[in-house]
Amino acid sequence: MLRVAVVGSGPSGCYTAQSLVQQDSEVRVDVLDRLPCPYGLVRYGVAPDHEKIKSLQSSLRTVLEHDRVRFLGGVQVGPGGVPAARLRELYHAVVYCVGAATDRHLGIPGEDLPGSWSATEFVSWYSAHPDAVDDGFLSGARSAVVIGVGNVAVDVTRMLARGPAELSPTDMPQAALSALSASQVADIHMVGRRGPSQARFTTKELRELGTLPDTGVLVDPAELALDPAYLEPSALPAAQRRNVEVLRGWAEAAPRDTPRRIRLRFFLRPVELLAGQGRVAAVRFERTAPDGHGGVTGTGRFEDIEAQLVLRSVGYRGVPLEGLPFDAATGTVPNLAGRVLREGVVTPGEYVAGWIKRGPTGVIGTNRPCAKETVLSLLEDAPVLERREIPEDPLTVLRAQGVRPVEWSGWQAIERAEAELGASLGRGVVKLPDWESLMNAAYGGAR
């Protein structure tokens, strides 16, 4: 009987477990996660007001409740936890589905000023990630700059513009709800260094900005016209063409007098964050122009945009994993169809899926075929892998070594505690925001 450890319980981990049990009628899968809660970015990365996407948790839940799948939360793999080499001794195969754990930096002066954050940190805060810090993101902020034009940038822009009536029904933690409800941010600038035809947001996400109550969307037609593909969009792929049509509609509409304004800006490259009174006060941008090869070049003309809050959303990056090879250039683990490669040679029993395998690309659904490819490789190797003797039950060994995982019953206890918290606040389910409350709920206060 094949025993497999899947490290990570987000979509790629759950799809890996699902594919394994579907294709092998006897395999046993333990899904390990550093956090006590499953679902990865579906729980901690999808915006609270995106209920349709968050409902994906139901299908992931079905995977983790399978009788040959076991969820083991609160288990650190690597430094301070279970060494990767030890995990490899306990299972016939280990599949790492750990995503891209850090964000890219701008690499410009002033980036570390107070008031400058990654969008990831902001999302973690309003999504109740237990590692998040509440360091007054919105304190004293009247104007915000979001650097980037992908879906995460749209998410944080939308959340900054939401009012309490729209946020209260979500599972957002109470502290974040209170802070966003009291926010004085009136101007939100979402800025891209290239043109509208090259923006990475989806049309559905983009259109949502135009439906926000008490919020106007402003686009400068002269700025859009710098993009040749905007002027003649017929050759664009359908998705980019739809984006251009939405932006054109906003550019041609008469401006409305609204309490909040979202300004979509293009062909501006951040070059410095400017300080004032010990924190960020503005962002200096250089005007760019198309270089004729799909990129942009600087023009030597600059513009400062006032901001007491700056959120960068310029992509994610994988980080090295203890005991595994790592390609620093791509931020991935070298692999062949999911099989880990060491100096170009396949390492039997070690596999990767998701962003740590292919880089931070695609949507949630992209993880399904990615996981299936890895599982096919693993099952091809299974006859050899199963020859190696391992403990009858790895969990017994882990417990003997002091590991105390949050099992599925513990996660269900967290769910009940979050429902009770929401009821006490006159809301629906409200997420527990910190390690202590999560672990107390999981263990019933006995720790």
Short mmCIF file of C-alpha atoms in Angstrom, two decimals:
data_model
loop_
_atom_site.label_atom_id
_atom_site.label_comp_id
_atom_site.label_asym_id
_atom_site.label_seq_id
_atom_site.Cartn_x
_atom_site.Cartn_y
_atom_site.Cartn_z
CA MET A 1 0.00 0.00 0.00
CA LEU A 2 1.44 3.33 -1.10
CA ARG A 3 1.68 6.07 1.53
CA VAL A 4 2.14 9.64 0.31
CA ALA A 5 2.67 12.89 2.19
CA VAL A 6 1.39 16.02 0.46
CA VAL A 7 2.88 19.18 1.96
CA GLY A 8 0.40 22.03 1.57
CA SER A 9 -3.42 21.97 1.70
CA GLY A 10 -4.19 24.69 -0.82
CA PRO A 11 -5.70 23.91 -4.24
CA SER A 12 -2.55 22.25 -5.62
CA GLY A 13 -2.23 20.03 -2.53
CA CYS A 14 -5.90 19.08 -2.51
CA TYR A 15 -5.94 18.38 -6.24
CA THR A 16 -2.85 16.21 -5.81
CA ALA A 17 -4.54 14.21 -3.04
CA GLN A 18 -7.72 13.94 -5.11
CA SER A 19 -5.87 12.67 -8.16
CA LEU A 20 -3.98 10.13 -6.07
CA VAL A 21 -7.07 8.55 -4.49
CA GLN A 22 -8.93 8.58 -7.80
CA GLN A 23 -6.17 6.77 -9.68
CA ASP A 24 -4.97 4.36 -6.98
CA SER A 25 -7.64 2.49 -5.02
CA GLU A 26 -5.36 1.71 -2.08
CA VAL A 27 -3.12 4.76 -1.66
CA ARG A 28 -3.20 6.57 1.69
CA VAL A 29 -2.52 10.31 1.67
CA ASP A 30 -1.59 12.59 4.57
CA VAL A 31 -2.01 16.27 3.71
CA LEU A 32 0.29 18.30 5.97
CA ASP A 33 0.07 22.05 6.44
CA ARG A 34 2.01 24.50 8.57
CA LEU A 35 -1.25 26.25 9.43
CA PRO A 36 -4.02 24.67 11.53
CA CYS A 37 -6.54 25.56 8.81
CA PRO A 38 -6.77 24.01 5.33
CA TYR A 39 -7.36 25.48 1.85
CA GLY A 40 -4.29 27.74 1.54
CA LEU A 41 -4.87 30.79 -0.66
CA VAL A 42 -8.57 29.99 -1.02
CA ARG A 43 -8.91 30.81 2.69
CA TYR A 44 -6.14 33.38 3.02
CA GLY A 45 -5.76 34.91 -0.46
CA VAL A 46 -9.20 35.19 -2.02
CA ALA A 47 -10.86 38.51 -1.13
CA PRO A 48 -13.61 38.17 1.54
CA ASP A 49 -16.23 39.67 -0.79
CA HIS A 50 -15.61 37.05 -3.49
CA GLU A 51 -18.00 34.45 -2.14
CA LYS A 52 -18.24 32.49 -5.40
CA ILE A 53 -14.50 31.81 -5.50
CA LYS A 54 -14.36 31.18 -1.76
CA SER A 55 -17.09 28.56 -2.19
CA LEU A 56 -14.39 26.40 -3.81
CA GLN A 57 -13.62 25.41 -0.22
CA SER A 58 -16.59 23.04 -0.43
CA SER A 59 -14.99 20.95 -3.18
CA LEU A 60 -11.60 21.03 -1.44
CA ARG A 61 -13.36 19.94 1.74
CA THR A 62 -14.71 16.87 -0.06
CA VAL A 63 -11.14 15.86 -0.90
CA LEU A 64 -9.90 16.25 2.67
CA GLU A 65 -12.87 14.27 4.04
CA HIS A 66 -12.12 11.29 1.80
CA ASP A 67 -11.65 8.13 3.86
CA ARG A 68 -8.12 7.64 2.49
CA VAL A 69 -7.03 11.24 2.99
CA ARG A 70 -5.99 12.66 6.36
CA PHE A 71 -5.51 16.36 7.15
CA LEU A 72 -2.67 17.13 9.57
CA GLY A 73 -2.54 20.85 10.27
CA GLY A 74 -0.10 22.79 12.39
CA VAL A 75 2.82 20.66 11.16
CA GLN A 76 5.92 22.57 10.15
CA VAL A 77 8.09 20.81 7.58
CA GLY A 78 11.65 22.06 7.59
CA PRO A 79 13.49 24.28 10.10
CA GLY A 80 11.88 24.13 13.54
CA GLY A 81 9.68 21.22 12.56
CA VAL A 82 9.84 17.87 10.84
CA PRO A 83 13.00 17.74 8.68
CA ALA A 84 12.37 16.99 5.02
CA ALA A 85 14.72 14.01 5.26
CA ARG A 86 12.71 12.59 8.17
CA LEU A 87 9.45 12.99 6.25
CA ARG A 88 11.00 11.10 3.39
CA GLU A 89 11.74 8.20 5.78
CA LEU A 90 8.10 8.02 6.91
CA TYR A 91 6.40 7.95 3.50
CA HIS A 92 6.97 6.22 0.19
CA ALA A 93 6.68 9.59 -1.55
CA VAL A 94 6.45 13.27 -0.61
CA VAL A 95 4.80 15.88 -2.85
CA TYR A 96 5.57 19.52 -2.07
CA CYS A 97 2.70 21.88 -2.92
CA VAL A 98 3.87 24.93 -1.00
CA GLY A 99 3.17 27.71 -3.49
CA ALA A 100 5.21 30.89 -3.82
CA ALA A 101 5.69 32.10 -0.28
CA THR A 102 7.05 35.61 -0.77
CA ASP A 103 6.34 38.67 -2.89
CA ARG A 104 8.56 40.50 -5.34
CA HIS A 105 10.10 43.82 -4.35
CA LEU A 106 10.33 47.00 -6.38
CA GLY A 107 14.00 47.54 -5.59
CA ILE A 108 13.70 51.32 -5.36
CA PRO A 109 14.70 53.90 -2.71
CA GLY A 110 12.17 54.38 0.08
CA GLU A 111 10.49 51.02 -0.39
CA ASP A 112 10.96 50.19 3.30
CA LEU A 113 9.41 53.40 4.61
CA PRO A 114 6.56 53.05 7.13
CA GLY A 115 3.31 52.96 5.18
CA SER A 116 4.84 50.92 2.35
CA TRP A 117 3.69 47.31 2.25
CA SER A 118 3.32 44.39 -0.08
CA ALA A 119 -0.22 43.65 -1.19
CA THR A 120 0.36 40.19 0.30
CA GLU A 121 0.74 41.68 3.78
CA PHE A 122 -2.44 43.72 3.36
CA VAL A 123 -4.39 40.72 2.07
CA SER A 124 -3.10 38.56 4.95
CA TRP A 125 -4.34 41.18 7.42
CA TYR A 126 -7.88 41.43 6.10
CA SER A 127 -8.01 37.65 5.52
CA ALA A 128 -7.03 36.84 9.15
CA HIS A 129 -3.83 34.97 8.34
CA PRO A 130 -2.34 34.10 11.75
CA ASP A 131 1.09 35.43 10.69
CA ALA A 132 -0.34 38.82 9.69
CA VAL A 133 0.56 41.99 11.54
CA ASP A 134 -1.87 44.80 12.32
CA ASP A 135 0.41 47.78 12.12
CA GLY A 136 -2.07 50.48 11.28
CA PHE A 137 -2.19 50.11 7.49
CA LEU A 138 -4.85 52.80 7.19
CA SER A 139 -3.80 55.09 10.02
CA GLY A 140 -3.69 58.68 8.76
CA ALA A 141 -4.05 57.61 5.13
CA ARG A 142 -6.09 59.79 2.79
CA SER A 143 -4.58 58.66 -0.50
CA ALA A 144 -3.32 55.20 -1.47
CA VAL A 145 -1.20 53.97 -4.37
CA VAL A 146 -1.45 50.36 -5.52
CA ILE A 147 1.47 49.46 -7.77
CA GLY A 148 0.48 46.74 -10.23
CA VAL A 149 -2.39 45.96 -12.57
CA GLY A 150 -3.20 42.30 -11.89
CA ASN A 151 -6.13 40.73 -10.07
CA VAL A 152 -4.51 41.07 -6.64
CA ALA A 153 -4.04 44.79 -7.28
CA VAL A 154 -7.72 45.02 -8.23
CA ASP A 155 -8.67 43.10 -5.07
CA VAL A 156 -6.84 45.42 -2.68
CA THR A 157 -8.08 48.48 -4.56
CA ARG A 158 -11.66 47.23 -4.25
CA MET A 159 -11.28 46.42 -0.56
CA LEU A 160 -9.95 49.93 0.12
CA ALA A 161 -13.09 51.34 -1.51
CA ARG A 162 -15.63 49.05 0.16
CA GLY A 163 -17.88 50.41 2.90
CA PRO A 164 -19.01 48.68 6.12
CA ALA A 165 -22.36 47.64 4.64
CA GLU A 166 -20.59 45.53 2.02
CA LEU A 167 -17.83 44.21 4.28
CA SER A 168 -19.85 43.25 7.36
CA PRO A 169 -21.47 40.16 5.75
CA THR A 170 -18.04 38.71 4.92
CA ASP A 171 -15.87 36.52 7.15
CA MET A 172 -13.33 39.33 7.55
CA PRO A 173 -11.86 39.56 11.09
CA GLN A 174 -13.50 42.19 13.27
CA ALA A 175 -10.40 44.37 13.68
CA ALA A 176 -9.92 44.66 9.91
CA LEU A 177 -13.62 45.38 9.41
CA SER A 178 -13.49 48.16 11.98
CA ALA A 179 -10.36 49.69 10.46
CA LEU A 180 -11.65 49.58 6.88
CA SER A 181 -15.02 50.95 7.98
CA ALA A 182 -13.30 53.93 9.62
CA SER A 183 -10.89 54.46 6.70
CA GLN A 184 -10.42 58.03 5.43
CA VAL A 185 -8.86 56.90 2.14
CA ALA A 186 -10.68 58.83 -0.59
CA ASP A 187 -8.28 58.52 -3.52
CA ILE A 188 -6.91 55.17 -4.68
CA HIS A 189 -4.46 55.11 -7.58
CA MET A 190 -3.82 51.77 -9.29
CA VAL A 191 -0.74 52.20 -11.45
CA GLY A 192 0.90 50.08 -14.15
CA ARG A 193 4.21 50.63 -15.92
CA ARG A 194 2.85 49.39 -19.23
CA GLY A 195 -0.33 50.04 -21.20
CA PRO A 196 -3.95 48.96 -20.75
CA SER A 197 -3.67 46.22 -23.37
CA GLN A 198 -0.94 44.52 -21.30
CA ALA A 199 -2.65 44.66 -17.91
CA ARG A 200 -3.04 41.28 -16.23
CA PHE A 201 -6.40 41.74 -14.52
CA THR A 202 -9.43 39.82 -15.78
CA THR A 203 -12.38 41.73 -17.20
CA LYS A 204 -14.74 40.43 -14.52
CA GLU A 205 -12.48 41.77 -11.76
CA LEU A 206 -12.01 45.06 -13.59
CA ARG A 207 -15.74 45.64 -14.09
CA GLU A 208 -16.38 45.16 -10.38
CA LEU A 209 -14.59 48.44 -9.69
CA GLY A 210 -17.33 50.26 -11.60
CA THR A 211 -20.07 48.76 -9.42
CA LEU A 212 -18.79 49.95 -6.03
CA PRO A 213 -21.22 52.26 -4.21
CA ASP A 214 -20.15 55.89 -3.69
CA THR A 215 -17.05 55.33 -5.82
CA GLY A 216 -16.12 56.75 -9.20
CA VAL A 217 -13.57 55.26 -11.61
CA LEU A 218 -11.42 57.76 -13.48
CA VAL A 219 -9.27 56.97 -16.52
CA ASP A 220 -7.34 59.54 -18.56
CA PRO A 221 -8.07 58.98 -22.28
CA ALA A 222 -4.79 60.65 -23.26
CA GLU A 223 -2.88 58.15 -21.12
CA LEU A 224 -4.73 55.20 -22.66
CA ALA A 225 -4.00 56.53 -26.15
CA LEU A 226 -0.26 56.05 -25.56
CA ASP A 227 -0.89 52.33 -26.12
CA PRO A 228 -1.06 51.54 -29.88
CA ALA A 229 -3.13 48.43 -29.15
CA TYR A 230 -5.68 50.56 -27.31
CA LEU A 231 -6.19 52.69 -30.41
CA GLU A 232 -6.55 49.60 -32.61
CA PRO A 233 -7.62 46.67 -30.38
CA SER A 234 -8.91 44.33 -33.09
CA ALA A 235 -5.71 42.23 -33.07
CA LEU A 236 -5.76 41.75 -29.28
CA PRO A 237 -6.80 38.45 -27.66
CA ALA A 238 -10.44 38.51 -26.56
CA ALA A 239 -9.67 39.00 -22.84
CA GLN A 240 -7.42 42.04 -23.42
CA ARG A 241 -9.88 43.45 -25.94
CA ARG A 242 -12.68 43.29 -23.36
CA ASN A 243 -10.45 45.06 -20.83
CA VAL A 244 -9.79 47.83 -23.33
CA GLU A 245 -13.52 48.21 -23.97
CA VAL A 246 -14.25 48.61 -20.26
CA LEU A 247 -11.49 51.19 -19.85
CA ARG A 248 -12.66 53.06 -22.94
CA GLY A 249 -16.16 53.29 -21.45
CA TRP A 250 -14.82 54.84 -18.24
CA ALA A 251 -12.54 57.22 -20.15
CA GLU A 252 -15.42 58.52 -22.23
CA ALA A 253 -17.91 58.83 -19.35
CA ALA A 254 -18.54 62.14 -17.64
CA PRO A 255 -16.86 62.20 -14.20
CA ARG A 256 -19.15 61.84 -11.18
CA ASP A 257 -18.83 63.61 -7.85
CA THR A 258 -18.33 60.71 -5.41
CA PRO A 259 -16.88 60.37 -1.90
CA ARG A 260 -14.20 57.96 -3.20
CA ARG A 261 -12.27 57.88 -6.45
CA ILE A 262 -10.32 55.07 -8.08
CA ARG A 263 -7.83 56.37 -10.63
CA LEU A 264 -6.42 53.84 -13.09
CA ARG A 265 -3.04 54.98 -14.37
CA PHE A 266 -0.77 53.53 -17.06
CA PHE A 267 2.74 54.00 -18.45
CA LEU A 268 4.15 55.05 -15.08
CA ARG A 269 7.13 53.28 -13.50
CA PRO A 270 7.86 53.76 -9.78
CA VAL A 271 11.37 55.06 -9.17
CA GLU A 272 11.26 56.24 -5.54
CA LEU A 273 9.03 56.43 -2.49
CA LEU A 274 9.26 59.89 -0.95
CA ALA A 275 9.20 60.47 2.80
CA GLY A 276 7.34 63.01 4.87
CA GLN A 277 7.16 63.14 8.67
CA GLY A 278 8.97 59.81 8.97
CA ARG A 279 6.74 57.79 6.64
CA VAL A 280 5.81 57.47 3.01
CA ALA A 281 4.20 60.62 1.65
CA ALA A 282 4.30 60.18 -2.13
CA VAL A 283 5.48 57.93 -4.94
CA ARG A 284 7.66 59.32 -7.71
CA PHE A 285 6.93 57.77 -11.11
CA GLU A 286 8.72 58.07 -14.41
CA ARG A 287 6.57 58.31 -17.50
CA THR A 288 7.25 55.35 -19.81
CA ALA A 289 6.54 54.77 -23.48
CA PRO A 290 6.17 51.59 -25.57
CA ASP A 291 9.51 50.39 -26.94
CA GLY A 292 7.98 48.60 -29.91
CA HIS A 293 8.94 45.15 -28.57
CA GLY A 294 6.27 44.63 -25.91
CA GLY A 295 8.17 46.49 -23.20
CA VAL A 296 8.54 50.09 -22.16
CA THR A 297 11.34 52.61 -21.92
CA GLY A 298 11.76 55.62 -19.63
CA THR A 299 11.11 59.11 -20.99
CA GLY A 300 12.91 61.16 -18.33
CA ARG A 301 9.65 62.84 -17.28
CA PHE A 302 8.47 62.37 -13.71
CA GLU A 303 5.28 62.70 -11.68
CA ASP A 304 4.73 62.52 -7.92
CA ILE A 305 1.49 61.01 -6.58
CA GLU A 306 0.58 61.70 -2.97
CA ALA A 307 0.14 58.58 -0.85
CA GLN A 308 0.25 57.75 2.84
CA LEU A 309 -0.30 54.08 1.98
CA VAL A 310 1.56 52.22 -0.78
CA LEU A 311 0.82 48.60 -1.67
CA ARG A 312 3.02 46.84 -4.18
CA SER A 313 1.47 44.01 -6.17
CA VAL A 314 4.13 43.04 -8.67
CA GLY A 315 4.16 39.26 -8.38
CA TYR A 316 5.12 36.35 -6.14
CA ARG A 317 8.19 34.22 -5.77
CA GLY A 318 9.00 30.76 -4.45
CA VAL A 319 11.50 30.37 -1.62
CA PRO A 320 14.06 27.58 -1.05
CA LEU A 321 12.86 24.55 0.87
CA GLU A 322 15.17 22.79 3.31
CA GLY A 323 16.57 19.65 1.76
CA LEU A 324 15.38 20.37 -1.78
CA PRO A 325 17.23 21.87 -4.76
CA PHE A 326 16.14 25.34 -5.83
CA ASP A 327 16.44 27.38 -9.00
CA ALA A 328 16.89 30.98 -7.82
CA ALA A 329 16.31 32.36 -11.32
CA THR A 330 12.79 30.91 -11.61
CA GLY A 331 11.93 30.59 -7.91
CA THR A 332 11.02 26.92 -8.44
CA VAL A 333 12.27 23.44 -7.55
CA PRO A 334 13.91 21.89 -10.65
CA ASN A 335 11.68 19.06 -11.84
CA LEU A 336 10.74 16.82 -14.73
CA ALA A 337 6.96 16.42 -14.98
CA GLY A 338 6.84 16.95 -11.19
CA ARG A 339 9.76 14.66 -10.32
CA VAL A 340 12.38 16.58 -8.33
CA LEU A 341 15.72 16.87 -10.13
CA ARG A 342 19.07 17.06 -8.34
CA GLU A 343 21.78 18.21 -10.71
CA GLY A 344 19.62 17.05 -13.57
CA VAL A 345 18.95 13.59 -12.11
CA VAL A 346 15.52 12.45 -10.89
CA THR A 347 15.24 11.99 -7.12
CA PRO A 348 12.98 8.96 -6.50
CA GLY A 349 10.12 9.68 -4.10
CA GLU A 350 10.27 13.50 -4.16
CA TYR A 351 7.78 15.52 -6.21
CA VAL A 352 6.39 19.03 -6.62
CA ALA A 353 3.11 20.51 -7.83
CA GLY A 354 1.65 23.99 -8.04
CA TRP A 355 3.59 27.25 -8.04
CA ILE A 356 6.75 25.75 -6.53
CA LYS A 357 6.77 23.47 -9.60
CA ARG A 358 5.88 25.87 -12.43
CA GLY A 359 6.16 29.39 -10.96
CA PRO A 360 3.34 31.77 -9.93
CA THR A 361 1.25 31.49 -13.08
CA GLY A 362 -2.32 30.61 -13.94
CA VAL A 363 -5.56 30.64 -11.96
CA ILE A 364 -6.79 28.25 -9.27
CA GLY A 365 -8.02 25.77 -11.87
CA THR A 366 -4.56 25.60 -13.47
CA ASN A 367 -3.45 23.59 -10.45
CA ARG A 368 -5.66 20.64 -11.41
CA PRO A 369 -3.83 19.51 -14.59
CA CYS A 370 -0.52 20.45 -12.95
CA ALA A 371 -1.29 18.12 -10.01
CA LYS A 372 -2.48 15.37 -12.34
CA GLU A 373 0.81 15.44 -14.26
CA THR A 374 2.78 15.07 -11.03
CA VAL A 375 0.56 12.24 -9.79
CA LEU A 376 0.99 10.34 -13.07
CA SER A 377 4.76 10.57 -12.58
CA LEU A 378 4.47 9.40 -8.98
CA LEU A 379 2.26 6.44 -9.82
CA GLU A 380 4.60 5.40 -12.62
CA ASP A 381 7.32 5.25 -9.97
CA ALA A 382 5.13 3.49 -7.39
CA PRO A 383 6.28 -0.10 -8.03
CA VAL A 384 9.82 0.93 -7.07
CA LEU A 385 8.78 3.29 -4.26
CA GLU A 386 6.67 0.66 -2.50
CA ARG A 387 9.66 -1.66 -2.08
CA ARG A 388 11.05 0.59 0.62
CA GLU A 389 9.90 -0.25 4.15
CA ILE A 390 8.27 2.56 6.11
CA PRO A 391 6.38 2.70 9.44
CA GLU A 392 2.88 1.28 9.37
CA ASP A 393 1.45 4.66 10.39
CA PRO A 394 3.67 7.76 10.07
CA LEU A 395 1.38 9.71 12.40
CA THR A 396 2.23 7.39 15.31
CA VAL A 397 5.92 8.12 14.77
CA LEU A 398 5.34 11.87 14.45
CA ARG A 399 3.38 11.93 17.69
CA ALA A 400 6.13 10.00 19.45
CA GLN A 401 8.52 12.76 18.35
CA GLY A 402 6.33 15.44 19.94
CA VAL A 403 4.37 16.53 16.88
CA ARG A 404 0.77 17.32 17.80
CA PRO A 405 -1.14 17.93 14.59
CA VAL A 406 -4.51 19.59 14.22
CA GLU A 407 -6.58 16.79 12.72
CA TRP A 408 -9.87 17.19 10.88
CA SER A 409 -11.85 17.24 14.14
CA GLY A 410 -9.65 20.14 15.30
CA TRP A 411 -10.38 22.06 12.12
CA GLN A 412 -14.10 21.43 12.63
CA ALA A 413 -13.73 22.86 16.14
CA ILE A 414 -12.15 25.99 14.62
CA GLU A 415 -15.10 26.28 12.23
CA ARG A 416 -17.55 26.09 15.14
CA ALA A 417 -15.61 28.72 17.08
CA GLU A 418 -15.66 31.06 14.07
CA ALA A 419 -19.42 30.60 13.69
CA GLU A 420 -19.91 31.34 17.40
CA LEU A 421 -17.71 34.44 17.17
CA GLY A 422 -19.70 35.74 14.23
CA ALA A 423 -23.00 35.15 16.03
CA SER A 424 -21.73 37.05 19.07
CA LEU A 425 -20.90 40.01 16.81
CA GLY A 426 -24.19 39.91 14.93
CA ARG A 427 -22.44 38.76 11.77
CA GLY A 428 -22.03 35.49 9.89
CA VAL A 429 -18.89 33.41 10.24
CA VAL A 430 -15.95 35.57 11.40
CA LYS A 431 -12.41 34.25 11.13
CA LEU A 432 -10.22 33.82 14.18
CA PRO A 433 -7.25 36.12 13.49
CA ASP A 434 -4.30 34.73 15.46
CA TRP A 435 -2.43 31.58 16.37
CA GLU A 436 -3.54 31.53 19.99
CA SER A 437 -7.27 31.66 19.27
CA LEU A 438 -6.97 29.11 16.45
CA MET A 439 -5.01 26.62 18.52
CA ASN A 440 -7.21 27.07 21.58
CA ALA A 441 -10.25 26.38 19.42
CA ALA A 442 -8.60 23.36 17.78
CA TYR A 443 -7.60 21.77 21.07
CA GLY A 444 -10.63 22.87 23.08
CA GLY A 445 -8.46 25.06 25.29
CA ALA A 446 -6.35 22.05 26.40
CA ARG A 447 -2.83 22.68 25.14
#
